[in-house]
Amino acid sequence: NVSAQDWMCQKSEEITQKMIARLKPGNIFLLHDTICDSKLPETDFDRTPMIQGLDEALFVLKSNIQFVTVPTLLQAGKAVSNWPIPKQP
């Protein structure tokens, strides 16, 4: 339910900051392995900024997050849909 907008061309620092700013209990981050509307062949996608941004966000947040499966998350509370995703900071 939370996007770092990593499908757009951005610097890794921008992805890191979005992930940190949007983290709330129960969030599921939506990450992508491609860039939207790219005219490049898939083999030319540079996902380095996304991977570096994710790595840095996880390093910063590692003491504040816990990874769980989706079924475990759903057992913790009622599922909430906010699709389409509202404008995020």
PDB file of N, CA and C in Angstrom:
ATOM      1  N   ASN A   1       0.796  -1.198   0.000  1.00  0.00           N
ATOM      2  CA  ASN A   1       0.000   0.000   0.000  1.00  0.00           C
ATOM      3  C   ASN A   1       0.844   1.270   0.000  1.00  0.00           C
ATOM      4  N   VAL A   2       2.174   1.123  -0.052  1.00  0.00           N
ATOM      5  CA  VAL A   2       3.061   2.283  -0.071  1.00  0.00           C
ATOM      6  C   VAL A   2       4.025   2.136  -1.235  1.00  0.00           C
ATOM      7  N   SER A   3       4.213   3.218  -1.950  1.00  0.00           N
ATOM      8  CA  SER A   3       5.099   3.191  -3.110  1.00  0.00           C
ATOM      9  C   SER A   3       6.239   4.172  -2.926  1.00  0.00           C
ATOM     10  N   ALA A   4       7.431   3.755  -3.300  1.00  0.00           N
ATOM     11  CA  ALA A   4       8.585   4.656  -3.327  1.00  0.00           C
ATOM     12  C   ALA A   4       8.723   5.270  -4.707  1.00  0.00           C
ATOM     13  N   GLN A   5       7.763   5.016  -5.562  1.00  0.00           N
ATOM     14  CA  GLN A   5       7.750   5.507  -6.934  1.00  0.00           C
ATOM     15  C   GLN A   5       9.051   5.140  -7.649  1.00  0.00           C
ATOM     16  N   ASP A   6       9.502   3.921  -7.390  1.00  0.00           N
ATOM     17  CA  ASP A   6      10.769   3.469  -7.950  1.00  0.00           C
ATOM     18  C   ASP A   6      10.665   3.075  -9.419  1.00  0.00           C
ATOM     19  N   TRP A   7       9.489   3.175 -10.008  1.00  0.00           N
ATOM     20  CA  TRP A   7       9.341   2.885 -11.429  1.00  0.00           C
ATOM     21  C   TRP A   7       9.753   4.101 -12.271  1.00  0.00           C
ATOM     22  N   MET A   8       9.967   5.249 -11.607  1.00  0.00           N
ATOM     23  CA  MET A   8      10.415   6.447 -12.295  1.00  0.00           C
ATOM     24  C   MET A   8      11.937   6.564 -12.149  1.00  0.00           C
ATOM     25  N   CYS A   9      12.570   7.192 -13.090  1.00  0.00           N
ATOM     26  CA  CYS A   9      14.011   7.420 -12.982  1.00  0.00           C
ATOM     27  C   CYS A   9      14.257   8.415 -11.854  1.00  0.00           C
ATOM     28  N   GLN A  10      14.971   7.977 -10.832  1.00  0.00           N
ATOM     29  CA  GLN A  10      15.301   8.820  -9.696  1.00  0.00           C
ATOM     30  C   GLN A  10      16.644   8.412  -9.126  1.00  0.00           C
ATOM     31  N   LYS A  11      17.174   9.267  -8.282  1.00  0.00           N
ATOM     32  CA  LYS A  11      18.405   8.945  -7.580  1.00  0.00           C
ATOM     33  C   LYS A  11      18.075   8.023  -6.415  1.00  0.00           C
ATOM     34  N   SER A  12      19.056   7.224  -6.007  1.00  0.00           N
ATOM     35  CA  SER A  12      18.836   6.289  -4.898  1.00  0.00           C
ATOM     36  C   SER A  12      18.447   7.033  -3.626  1.00  0.00           C
ATOM     37  N   GLU A  13      18.994   8.220  -3.408  1.00  0.00           N
ATOM     38  CA  GLU A  13      18.678   8.994  -2.206  1.00  0.00           C
ATOM     39  C   GLU A  13      17.192   9.362  -2.155  1.00  0.00           C
ATOM     40  N   GLU A  14      16.595   9.643  -3.305  1.00  0.00           N
ATOM     41  CA  GLU A  14      15.175   9.982  -3.345  1.00  0.00           C
ATOM     42  C   GLU A  14      14.323   8.772  -2.958  1.00  0.00           C
ATOM     43  N   ILE A  15      14.687   7.608  -3.456  1.00  0.00           N
ATOM     44  CA  ILE A  15      13.953   6.385  -3.118  1.00  0.00           C
ATOM     45  C   ILE A  15      14.094   6.095  -1.628  1.00  0.00           C
ATOM     46  N   THR A  16      15.306   6.230  -1.093  1.00  0.00           N
ATOM     47  CA  THR A  16      15.545   6.012   0.341  1.00  0.00           C
ATOM     48  C   THR A  16      14.664   6.927   1.174  1.00  0.00           C
ATOM     49  N   GLN A  17      14.678   8.211   0.873  1.00  0.00           N
ATOM     50  CA  GLN A  17      13.911   9.174   1.660  1.00  0.00           C
ATOM     51  C   GLN A  17      12.409   8.909   1.589  1.00  0.00           C
ATOM     52  N   LYS A  18      11.913   8.521   0.435  1.00  0.00           N
ATOM     53  CA  LYS A  18      10.485   8.213   0.310  1.00  0.00           C
ATOM     54  C   LYS A  18      10.123   7.004   1.164  1.00  0.00           C
ATOM     55  N   MET A  19      10.967   5.983   1.146  1.00  0.00           N
ATOM     56  CA  MET A  19      10.671   4.791   1.939  1.00  0.00           C
ATOM     57  C   MET A  19      10.683   5.116   3.434  1.00  0.00           C
ATOM     58  N   ILE A  20      11.657   5.879   3.882  1.00  0.00           N
ATOM     59  CA  ILE A  20      11.749   6.237   5.298  1.00  0.00           C
ATOM     60  C   ILE A  20      10.565   7.106   5.716  1.00  0.00           C
ATOM     61  N   ALA A  21      10.225   8.100   4.902  1.00  0.00           N
ATOM     62  CA  ALA A  21       9.153   9.030   5.238  1.00  0.00           C
ATOM     63  C   ALA A  21       7.783   8.366   5.256  1.00  0.00           C
ATOM     64  N   ARG A  22       7.593   7.327   4.462  1.00  0.00           N
ATOM     65  CA  ARG A  22       6.271   6.713   4.317  1.00  0.00           C
ATOM     66  C   ARG A  22       6.058   5.486   5.202  1.00  0.00           C
ATOM     67  N   LEU A  23       7.060   5.098   5.951  1.00  0.00           N
ATOM     68  CA  LEU A  23       6.945   3.888   6.768  1.00  0.00           C
ATOM     69  C   LEU A  23       5.982   4.097   7.934  1.00  0.00           C
ATOM     70  N   LYS A  24       5.013   3.207   8.038  1.00  0.00           N
ATOM     71  CA  LYS A  24       4.063   3.176   9.149  1.00  0.00           C
ATOM     72  C   LYS A  24       3.803   1.707   9.478  1.00  0.00           C
ATOM     73  N   PRO A  25       3.386   1.403  10.694  1.00  0.00           N
ATOM     74  CA  PRO A  25       3.113   0.001  11.043  1.00  0.00           C
ATOM     75  C   PRO A  25       2.121  -0.642  10.073  1.00  0.00           C
ATOM     76  N   GLY A  26       2.443  -1.832   9.636  1.00  0.00           N
ATOM     77  CA  GLY A  26       1.570  -2.590   8.746  1.00  0.00           C
ATOM     78  C   GLY A  26       1.741  -2.297   7.271  1.00  0.00           C
ATOM     79  N   ASN A  27       2.648  -1.386   6.911  1.00  0.00           N
ATOM     80  CA  ASN A  27       2.851  -1.056   5.503  1.00  0.00           C
ATOM     81  C   ASN A  27       3.407  -2.233   4.711  1.00  0.00           C
ATOM     82  N   ILE A  28       2.996  -2.290   3.468  1.00  0.00           N
ATOM     83  CA  ILE A  28       3.581  -3.182   2.480  1.00  0.00           C
ATOM     84  C   ILE A  28       4.126  -2.278   1.389  1.00  0.00           C
ATOM     85  N   PHE A  29       5.428  -2.332   1.159  1.00  0.00           N
ATOM     86  CA  PHE A  29       6.036  -1.501   0.133  1.00  0.00           C
ATOM     87  C   PHE A  29       5.934  -2.181  -1.220  1.00  0.00           C
ATOM     88  N   LEU A  30       5.524  -1.413  -2.202  1.00  0.00           N
ATOM     89  CA  LEU A  30       5.423  -1.866  -3.582  1.00  0.00           C
ATOM     90  C   LEU A  30       6.686  -1.421  -4.305  1.00  0.00           C
ATOM     91  N   LEU A  31       7.476  -2.382  -4.758  1.00  0.00           N
ATOM     92  CA  LEU A  31       8.706  -2.085  -5.490  1.00  0.00           C
ATOM     93  C   LEU A  31       8.640  -2.752  -6.857  1.00  0.00           C
ATOM     94  N   HIS A  32       9.362  -2.190  -7.805  1.00  0.00           N
ATOM     95  CA  HIS A  32       9.288  -2.640  -9.194  1.00  0.00           C
ATOM     96  C   HIS A  32      10.651  -3.060  -9.713  1.00  0.00           C
ATOM     97  N   ASP A  33      10.636  -3.879 -10.737  1.00  0.00           N
ATOM     98  CA  ASP A  33      11.898  -4.297 -11.346  1.00  0.00           C
ATOM     99  C   ASP A  33      12.062  -3.722 -12.749  1.00  0.00           C
ATOM    100  N   THR A  34      11.310  -2.672 -13.049  1.00  0.00           N
ATOM    101  CA  THR A  34      11.404  -2.036 -14.364  1.00  0.00           C
ATOM    102  C   THR A  34      11.102  -0.553 -14.230  1.00  0.00           C
ATOM    103  N   ILE A  35      11.318   0.190 -15.278  1.00  0.00           N
ATOM    104  CA  ILE A  35      11.066   1.623 -15.301  1.00  0.00           C
ATOM    105  C   ILE A  35       9.901   1.886 -16.242  1.00  0.00           C
ATOM    106  N   CYS A  36       8.919   2.631 -15.781  1.00  0.00           N
ATOM    107  CA  CYS A  36       7.708   2.912 -16.546  1.00  0.00           C
ATOM    108  C   CYS A  36       8.014   3.693 -17.823  1.00  0.00           C
ATOM    109  N   ASP A  37       7.386   3.299 -18.897  1.00  0.00           N
ATOM    110  CA  ASP A  37       7.462   3.995 -20.185  1.00  0.00           C
ATOM    111  C   ASP A  37       8.878   4.132 -20.731  1.00  0.00           C
ATOM    112  N   SER A  38       9.756   3.262 -20.313  1.00  0.00           N
ATOM    113  CA  SER A  38      11.119   3.324 -20.833  1.00  0.00           C
ATOM    114  C   SER A  38      11.140   2.833 -22.269  1.00  0.00           C
ATOM    115  N   LYS A  39      11.891   3.503 -23.076  1.00  0.00           N
ATOM    116  CA  LYS A  39      12.054   3.098 -24.472  1.00  0.00           C
ATOM    117  C   LYS A  39      13.241   2.156 -24.632  1.00  0.00           C
ATOM    118  N   LEU A  40      13.954   1.929 -23.522  1.00  0.00           N
ATOM    119  CA  LEU A  40      15.118   1.043 -23.563  1.00  0.00           C
ATOM    120  C   LEU A  40      14.678  -0.411 -23.571  1.00  0.00           C
ATOM    121  N   PRO A  41      15.464  -1.266 -24.187  1.00  0.00           N
ATOM    122  CA  PRO A  41      15.178  -2.701 -24.047  1.00  0.00           C
ATOM    123  C   PRO A  41      15.323  -3.097 -22.575  1.00  0.00           C
ATOM    124  N   GLU A  42      14.561  -4.078 -22.160  1.00  0.00           N
ATOM    125  CA  GLU A  42      14.564  -4.480 -20.750  1.00  0.00           C
ATOM    126  C   GLU A  42      15.961  -4.802 -20.238  1.00  0.00           C
ATOM    127  N   THR A  43      16.819  -5.317 -21.093  1.00  0.00           N
ATOM    128  CA  THR A  43      18.173  -5.665 -20.659  1.00  0.00           C
ATOM    129  C   THR A  43      19.012  -4.428 -20.340  1.00  0.00           C
ATOM    130  N   ASP A  44      18.543  -3.236 -20.747  1.00  0.00           N
ATOM    131  CA  ASP A  44      19.288  -2.004 -20.500  1.00  0.00           C
ATOM    132  C   ASP A  44      18.763  -1.200 -19.306  1.00  0.00           C
ATOM    133  N   PHE A  45      17.742  -1.684 -18.624  1.00  0.00           N
ATOM    134  CA  PHE A  45      17.223  -0.968 -17.454  1.00  0.00           C
ATOM    135  C   PHE A  45      18.302  -0.928 -16.385  1.00  0.00           C
ATOM    136  N   ASP A  46      18.552   0.249 -15.852  1.00  0.00           N
ATOM    137  CA  ASP A  46      19.506   0.368 -14.754  1.00  0.00           C
ATOM    138  C   ASP A  46      18.725   0.462 -13.452  1.00  0.00           C
ATOM    139  N   ARG A  47      18.658  -0.632 -12.736  1.00  0.00           N
ATOM    140  CA  ARG A  47      17.916  -0.672 -11.482  1.00  0.00           C
ATOM    141  C   ARG A  47      18.829  -0.409 -10.289  1.00  0.00           C
ATOM    142  N   THR A  48      20.065  -0.001 -10.552  1.00  0.00           N
ATOM    143  CA  THR A  48      21.010   0.280  -9.485  1.00  0.00           C
ATOM    144  C   THR A  48      20.468   1.305  -8.486  1.00  0.00           C
ATOM    145  N   PRO A  49      19.870   2.430  -8.927  1.00  0.00           N
ATOM    146  CA  PRO A  49      19.341   3.385  -7.951  1.00  0.00           C
ATOM    147  C   PRO A  49      18.277   2.764  -7.031  1.00  0.00           C
ATOM    148  N   MET A  50      17.399   1.923  -7.590  1.00  0.00           N
ATOM    149  CA  MET A  50      16.374   1.290  -6.758  1.00  0.00           C
ATOM    150  C   MET A  50      17.009   0.347  -5.748  1.00  0.00           C
ATOM    151  N   ILE A  51      17.956  -0.453  -6.193  1.00  0.00           N
ATOM    152  CA  ILE A  51      18.604  -1.419  -5.299  1.00  0.00           C
ATOM    153  C   ILE A  51      19.400  -0.695  -4.220  1.00  0.00           C
ATOM    154  N   GLN A  52      20.127   0.354  -4.587  1.00  0.00           N
ATOM    155  CA  GLN A  52      20.889   1.115  -3.601  1.00  0.00           C
ATOM    156  C   GLN A  52      19.963   1.848  -2.633  1.00  0.00           C
ATOM    157  N   GLY A  53      18.880   2.412  -3.148  1.00  0.00           N
ATOM    158  CA  GLY A  53      17.914   3.107  -2.291  1.00  0.00           C
ATOM    159  C   GLY A  53      17.267   2.168  -1.295  1.00  0.00           C
ATOM    160  N   LEU A  54      16.886   0.987  -1.752  1.00  0.00           N
ATOM    161  CA  LEU A  54      16.301  -0.023  -0.865  1.00  0.00           C
ATOM    162  C   LEU A  54      17.315  -0.467   0.181  1.00  0.00           C
ATOM    163  N   ASP A  55      18.546  -0.720  -0.239  1.00  0.00           N
ATOM    164  CA  ASP A  55      19.592  -1.148   0.685  1.00  0.00           C
ATOM    165  C   ASP A  55      19.828  -0.097   1.774  1.00  0.00           C
ATOM    166  N   GLU A  56      19.899   1.165   1.390  1.00  0.00           N
ATOM    167  CA  GLU A  56      20.127   2.237   2.365  1.00  0.00           C
ATOM    168  C   GLU A  56      18.929   2.389   3.301  1.00  0.00           C
ATOM    169  N   ALA A  57      17.713   2.321   2.769  1.00  0.00           N
ATOM    170  CA  ALA A  57      16.524   2.426   3.619  1.00  0.00           C
ATOM    171  C   ALA A  57      16.482   1.284   4.627  1.00  0.00           C
ATOM    172  N   LEU A  58      16.786   0.071   4.186  1.00  0.00           N
ATOM    173  CA  LEU A  58      16.782  -1.068   5.110  1.00  0.00           C
ATOM    174  C   LEU A  58      17.863  -0.920   6.168  1.00  0.00           C
ATOM    175  N   PHE A  59      19.020  -0.378   5.805  1.00  0.00           N
ATOM    176  CA  PHE A  59      20.088  -0.154   6.778  1.00  0.00           C
ATOM    177  C   PHE A  59      19.641   0.839   7.847  1.00  0.00           C
ATOM    178  N   VAL A  60      19.013   1.934   7.418  1.00  0.00           N
ATOM    179  CA  VAL A  60      18.557   2.965   8.350  1.00  0.00           C
ATOM    180  C   VAL A  60      17.418   2.452   9.229  1.00  0.00           C
ATOM    181  N   LEU A  61      16.522   1.681   8.639  1.00  0.00           N
ATOM    182  CA  LEU A  61      15.308   1.249   9.343  1.00  0.00           C
ATOM    183  C   LEU A  61      15.426  -0.092  10.058  1.00  0.00           C
ATOM    184  N   LYS A  62      16.562  -0.775   9.946  1.00  0.00           N
ATOM    185  CA  LYS A  62      16.652  -2.167  10.391  1.00  0.00           C
ATOM    186  C   LYS A  62      16.246  -2.385  11.844  1.00  0.00           C
ATOM    187  N   SER A  63      16.437  -1.414  12.706  1.00  0.00           N
ATOM    188  CA  SER A  63      16.044  -1.607  14.106  1.00  0.00           C
ATOM    189  C   SER A  63      14.578  -1.260  14.341  1.00  0.00           C
ATOM    190  N   ASN A  64      13.899  -0.716  13.322  1.00  0.00           N
ATOM    191  CA  ASN A  64      12.504  -0.302  13.470  1.00  0.00           C
ATOM    192  C   ASN A  64      11.521  -1.117  12.647  1.00  0.00           C
ATOM    193  N   ILE A  65      12.003  -2.136  11.941  1.00  0.00           N
ATOM    194  CA  ILE A  65      11.097  -2.913  11.107  1.00  0.00           C
ATOM    195  C   ILE A  65      11.200  -4.397  11.432  1.00  0.00           C
ATOM    196  N   GLN A  66      10.134  -5.079  11.121  1.00  0.00           N
ATOM    197  CA  GLN A  66      10.096  -6.532  11.278  1.00  0.00           C
ATOM    198  C   GLN A  66       9.431  -7.078  10.024  1.00  0.00           C
ATOM    199  N   PHE A  67      10.076  -8.040   9.401  1.00  0.00           N
ATOM    200  CA  PHE A  67       9.508  -8.654   8.209  1.00  0.00           C
ATOM    201  C   PHE A  67       8.579  -9.780   8.620  1.00  0.00           C
ATOM    202  N   VAL A  68       7.388  -9.778   8.043  1.00  0.00           N
ATOM    203  CA  VAL A  68       6.419 -10.845   8.286  1.00  0.00           C
ATOM    204  C   VAL A  68       5.784 -11.213   6.953  1.00  0.00           C
ATOM    205  N   THR A  69       5.172 -12.370   6.924  1.00  0.00           N
ATOM    206  CA  THR A  69       4.444 -12.769   5.723  1.00  0.00           C
ATOM    207  C   THR A  69       3.125 -11.999   5.661  1.00  0.00           C
ATOM    208  N   VAL A  70       2.540 -11.934   4.482  1.00  0.00           N
ATOM    209  CA  VAL A  70       1.257 -11.250   4.341  1.00  0.00           C
ATOM    210  C   VAL A  70       0.181 -11.914   5.205  1.00  0.00           C
ATOM    211  N   PRO A  71       0.081 -13.260   5.250  1.00  0.00           N
ATOM    212  CA  PRO A  71      -0.920 -13.857   6.138  1.00  0.00           C
ATOM    213  C   PRO A  71      -0.735 -13.449   7.604  1.00  0.00           C
ATOM    214  N   THR A  72       0.510 -13.365   8.067  1.00  0.00           N
ATOM    215  CA  THR A  72       0.759 -12.937   9.442  1.00  0.00           C
ATOM    216  C   THR A  72       0.334 -11.480   9.633  1.00  0.00           C
ATOM    217  N   LEU A  73       0.623 -10.650   8.673  1.00  0.00           N
ATOM    218  CA  LEU A  73       0.224  -9.247   8.746  1.00  0.00           C
ATOM    219  C   LEU A  73      -1.296  -9.127   8.809  1.00  0.00           C
ATOM    220  N   LEU A  74      -1.989  -9.905   7.994  1.00  0.00           N
ATOM    221  CA  LEU A  74      -3.449  -9.840   7.981  1.00  0.00           C
ATOM    222  C   LEU A  74      -4.062 -10.349   9.280  1.00  0.00           C
ATOM    223  N   GLN A  75      -3.393 -11.275   9.947  1.00  0.00           N
ATOM    224  CA  GLN A  75      -3.880 -11.757  11.243  1.00  0.00           C
ATOM    225  C   GLN A  75      -3.777 -10.672  12.316  1.00  0.00           C
ATOM    226  N   ALA A  76      -2.888  -9.716  12.111  1.00  0.00           N
ATOM    227  CA  ALA A  76      -2.670  -8.661  13.097  1.00  0.00           C
ATOM    228  C   ALA A  76      -3.752  -7.586  13.053  1.00  0.00           C
ATOM    229  N   GLY A  77      -4.540  -7.561  12.011  1.00  0.00           N
ATOM    230  CA  GLY A  77      -5.580  -6.544  11.912  1.00  0.00           C
ATOM    231  C   GLY A  77      -6.348  -6.672  10.623  1.00  0.00           C
ATOM    232  N   LYS A  78      -7.353  -5.832  10.486  1.00  0.00           N
ATOM    233  CA  LYS A  78      -8.204  -5.855   9.309  1.00  0.00           C
ATOM    234  C   LYS A  78      -7.466  -5.261   8.112  1.00  0.00           C
ATOM    235  N   ALA A  79      -7.592  -5.939   6.981  1.00  0.00           N
ATOM    236  CA  ALA A  79      -6.969  -5.435   5.754  1.00  0.00           C
ATOM    237  C   ALA A  79      -7.648  -4.142   5.329  1.00  0.00           C
ATOM    238  N   VAL A  80      -6.855  -3.199   4.879  1.00  0.00           N
ATOM    239  CA  VAL A  80      -7.362  -1.906   4.437  1.00  0.00           C
ATOM    240  C   VAL A  80      -6.921  -1.692   3.004  1.00  0.00           C
ATOM    241  N   SER A  81      -7.850  -1.296   2.177  1.00  0.00           N
ATOM    242  CA  SER A  81      -7.508  -0.996   0.783  1.00  0.00           C
ATOM    243  C   SER A  81      -7.498   0.514   0.612  1.00  0.00           C
ATOM    244  N   ASN A  82      -6.458   1.020   0.004  1.00  0.00           N
ATOM    245  CA  ASN A  82      -6.436   2.444  -0.312  1.00  0.00           C
ATOM    246  C   ASN A  82      -6.100   2.632  -1.782  1.00  0.00           C
ATOM    247  N   TRP A  83      -6.629   1.746  -2.602  1.00  0.00           N
ATOM    248  CA  TRP A  83      -6.406   1.830  -4.022  1.00  0.00           C
ATOM    249  C   TRP A  83      -7.485   2.697  -4.646  1.00  0.00           C
ATOM    250  N   PRO A  84      -7.230   3.634  -5.504  1.00  0.00           N
ATOM    251  CA  PRO A  84      -5.879   3.953  -5.942  1.00  0.00           C
ATOM    252  C   PRO A  84      -5.079   4.599  -4.824  1.00  0.00           C
ATOM    253  N   ILE A  85      -3.765   4.426  -4.905  1.00  0.00           N
ATOM    254  CA  ILE A  85      -2.888   4.957  -3.858  1.00  0.00           C
ATOM    255  C   ILE A  85      -3.034   6.482  -3.833  1.00  0.00           C
ATOM    256  N   PRO A  86      -3.383   7.032  -2.649  1.00  0.00           N
ATOM    257  CA  PRO A  86      -3.511   8.489  -2.563  1.00  0.00           C
ATOM    258  C   PRO A  86      -2.161   9.171  -2.717  1.00  0.00           C
ATOM    259  N   LYS A  87      -2.212  10.457  -2.988  1.00  0.00           N
ATOM    260  CA  LYS A  87      -0.962  11.226  -3.128  1.00  0.00           C
ATOM    261  C   LYS A  87      -0.144  11.058  -1.852  1.00  0.00           C
ATOM    262  N   GLN A  88       1.117  10.693  -1.999  1.00  0.00           N
ATOM    263  CA  GLN A  88       1.983  10.450  -0.863  1.00  0.00           C
ATOM    264  C   GLN A  88       3.062  11.515  -0.800  1.00  0.00           C
ATOM    265  N   PRO A  89       3.543  11.793   0.430  1.00  0.00           N
ATOM    266  CA  PRO A  89       4.580  12.830   0.562  1.00  0.00           C
ATOM    267  C   PRO A  89       5.835  12.482  -0.178  1.00  0.00           C
TER     268      PRO A  89
END
